[in-house]
């Protein structure tokens, strides 16, 4: 059974490996190129302006690599759902559509073994290579920390570290479960895309800010935004994820601030002062919380994946095919 499953999935696994290798090669090239650029311009090891790095040189670095830093995360963001659609969704749906599952299930192979072998052979290597790609991405993108604004912000968080593999496992599990429930490849692929996006967006907006406790800092209007945020040690770090703001007047009472009421010709500090804001408190997640937040979100996605795979196994066991 293991040999048969490998024969069925080998082309798909080879294509996946080549695709991941191509993306990894591009990331390796740009890391080496960025390190060389930083050495040549006297900013070797500079990750943030607030660490004392020269502003002009860091902004030039951003201008040089901003296209790459915006494109590669989008590619990485698409990989998990594409692998789920093209590896998970057809895994059982295509066999049931073509009737080839009958041969496997009449060769003294139980349904449970047939299901488990195909899931492990098709999904295990894909998850592994995506885990390597995600962990390598942290290393590859680190020199461009100033350009990407750090790994906590979207899409950096979703495309580095542990989550890239966890997202892939979830997309694969959705595809497998949908294929067994609906027995149609195209339907399973469409459901994989829709459910995956719904889970990803809802967790990112509703749950992720609460994985770990946010830090809080208060500053005057002069420290609040603009150049001070990117260059001042006393305010929110440039690579932190800001999740909330509170505004206060001179007497310390909480007031509202309307950014749309700012004149395009005035600075944000002037606009804050004009609306009566004297100080501001910010809640944020520092870059040091990256791995703890990654672990929590990966655990959530793996738990959801386990539930979906169990649903598919239950469906296979209970329904006649």
Tab-separated table of N, CA, C and O in Angstrom, residues 18-34 65 67-69 71-73 75-76 133 136-137 139-141 144:
chain	number	residue	atom	x	y	z
A	18	UNK	N	10.393	20.943	-6.180
A	18	UNK	CA	11.044	21.860	-7.116
A	18	UNK	C	10.541	23.286	-6.925
A	18	UNK	O	11.325	24.248	-6.989
A	19	UNK	N	9.243	23.435	-6.684
A	19	UNK	CA	8.673	24.760	-6.464
A	19	UNK	C	9.243	25.404	-5.203
A	19	UNK	O	9.654	26.570	-5.207
A	20	UNK	N	9.286	24.637	-4.118
A	20	UNK	CA	9.834	25.154	-2.865
A	20	UNK	C	11.319	25.465	-3.023
A	20	UNK	O	11.817	26.486	-2.514
A	21	UNK	N	12.047	24.603	-3.743
A	21	UNK	CA	13.472	24.848	-3.962
A	21	UNK	C	13.696	26.125	-4.764
A	21	UNK	O	14.641	26.879	-4.491
A	22	UNK	N	12.836	26.394	-5.740
A	22	UNK	CA	12.973	27.616	-6.540
A	22	UNK	C	12.748	28.857	-5.687
A	22	UNK	O	13.502	29.835	-5.773
A	23	UNK	N	11.707	28.828	-4.839
A	23	UNK	CA	11.435	29.965	-3.958
A	23	UNK	C	12.583	30.155	-2.968
A	23	UNK	O	13.037	31.278	-2.716
A	24	UNK	N	13.079	29.056	-2.411
A	24	UNK	CA	14.180	29.135	-1.451
A	24	UNK	C	15.440	29.691	-2.110
A	24	UNK	O	16.186	30.464	-1.489
A	25	UNK	N	15.677	29.339	-3.356
A	25	UNK	CA	16.852	29.843	-4.074
A	25	UNK	C	16.769	31.351	-4.271
A	25	UNK	O	17.778	32.063	-4.127
A	26	UNK	N	15.590	31.834	-4.601
A	26	UNK	CA	15.406	33.284	-4.758
A	26	UNK	C	15.649	33.996	-3.429
A	26	UNK	O	16.326	35.028	-3.373
A	27	UNK	N	15.131	33.457	-2.356
A	27	UNK	CA	15.311	34.063	-1.041
A	27	UNK	C	16.778	34.048	-0.614
A	27	UNK	O	17.278	35.018	-0.032
A	28	UNK	N	17.476	32.962	-0.909
A	28	UNK	CA	18.900	32.889	-0.588
A	28	UNK	C	19.684	33.928	-1.367
A	28	UNK	O	20.563	34.613	-0.812
A	29	UNK	N	19.379	34.060	-2.645
A	29	UNK	CA	20.084	35.051	-3.467
A	29	UNK	C	19.901	36.459	-2.915
A	29	UNK	O	20.874	37.222	-2.778
A	30	UNK	N	18.677	36.809	-2.587
A	30	UNK	CA	18.420	38.172	-2.119
A	30	UNK	C	18.981	38.404	-0.720
A	30	UNK	O	19.358	39.529	-0.390
A	31	UNK	N	19.045	37.386	0.104
A	31	UNK	CA	19.699	37.572	1.400
A	31	UNK	C	21.178	37.899	1.215
A	31	UNK	O	21.699	38.836	1.817
A	32	UNK	N	21.860	37.105	0.390
A	32	UNK	CA	23.277	37.347	0.149
A	32	UNK	C	23.492	38.715	-0.496
A	32	UNK	O	24.456	39.429	-0.152
A	33	UNK	N	22.607	39.076	-1.405
A	33	UNK	CA	22.729	40.371	-2.068
A	33	UNK	C	22.506	41.514	-1.081
A	33	UNK	O	23.213	42.523	-1.111
A	34	UNK	N	21.522	41.362	-0.194
A	34	UNK	CA	21.245	42.405	0.798
A	34	UNK	C	22.395	42.549	1.788
A	34	UNK	O	22.770	43.670	2.160
A	65	UNK	N	15.177	47.387	-2.040
A	65	UNK	CA	14.628	46.037	-1.902
A	65	UNK	C	13.122	46.003	-1.635
A	65	UNK	O	12.581	44.944	-1.335
A	67	UNK	N	10.578	46.210	-3.657
A	67	UNK	CA	9.809	45.374	-4.582
A	67	UNK	C	9.915	43.905	-4.193
A	67	UNK	O	8.911	43.185	-4.105
A	68	UNK	N	11.127	43.448	-3.951
A	68	UNK	CA	11.322	42.059	-3.527
A	68	UNK	C	10.608	41.783	-2.214
A	68	UNK	O	9.939	40.754	-2.054
A	69	UNK	N	10.728	42.713	-1.258
A	69	UNK	CA	10.136	42.517	0.067
A	69	UNK	C	8.620	42.518	0.031
A	69	UNK	O	7.980	42.071	0.987
A	71	UNK	N	6.915	41.318	-2.922
A	71	UNK	CA	6.502	40.228	-3.810
A	71	UNK	C	6.692	38.863	-3.161
A	71	UNK	O	5.788	38.020	-3.189
A	72	UNK	N	7.854	38.627	-2.558
A	72	UNK	CA	8.135	37.280	-2.031
A	72	UNK	C	7.160	36.873	-0.926
A	72	UNK	O	6.726	35.714	-0.890
A	73	UNK	N	6.724	37.774	-0.013
A	73	UNK	CA	5.710	37.335	0.964
A	73	UNK	C	4.389	36.956	0.304
A	73	UNK	O	3.694	36.057	0.788
A	75	UNK	N	4.075	35.543	-2.631
A	75	UNK	CA	4.279	34.192	-3.167
A	75	UNK	C	4.170	33.157	-2.049
A	75	UNK	O	3.489	32.134	-2.190
A	76	UNK	N	4.827	33.433	-0.942
A	76	UNK	CA	4.781	32.504	0.191
A	76	UNK	C	3.376	32.388	0.768
A	76	UNK	O	2.975	31.315	1.233
A	133	UNK	N	11.118	25.662	4.647
A	133	UNK	CA	11.047	26.939	3.944
A	133	UNK	C	10.688	28.070	4.902
A	133	UNK	O	11.250	29.168	4.826
A	136	UNK	N	13.663	28.740	7.172
A	136	UNK	CA	14.690	29.400	6.367
A	136	UNK	C	14.317	30.822	6.015
A	136	UNK	O	15.194	31.686	5.878
A	137	UNK	N	13.018	31.080	5.892
A	137	UNK	CA	12.572	32.431	5.569
A	137	UNK	C	12.899	33.439	6.655
A	137	UNK	O	13.185	34.605	6.370
A	139	UNK	N	15.522	33.416	8.539
A	139	UNK	CA	16.938	33.715	8.338
A	139	UNK	C	17.164	34.560	7.082
A	139	UNK	O	17.929	35.515	7.091
A	140	UNK	N	16.459	34.205	6.000
A	140	UNK	CA	16.677	34.882	4.724
A	140	UNK	C	16.196	36.331	4.735
A	140	UNK	O	16.791	37.198	4.089
A	141	UNK	N	15.132	36.620	5.470
A	141	UNK	CA	14.561	37.962	5.472
A	141	UNK	C	15.073	38.841	6.611
A	141	UNK	O	14.760	40.032	6.651
A	144	UNK	N	16.649	42.242	5.942
A	144	UNK	CA	15.707	43.230	5.408
A	144	UNK	C	14.622	43.568	6.432
A	144	UNK	O	13.516	43.959	6.060
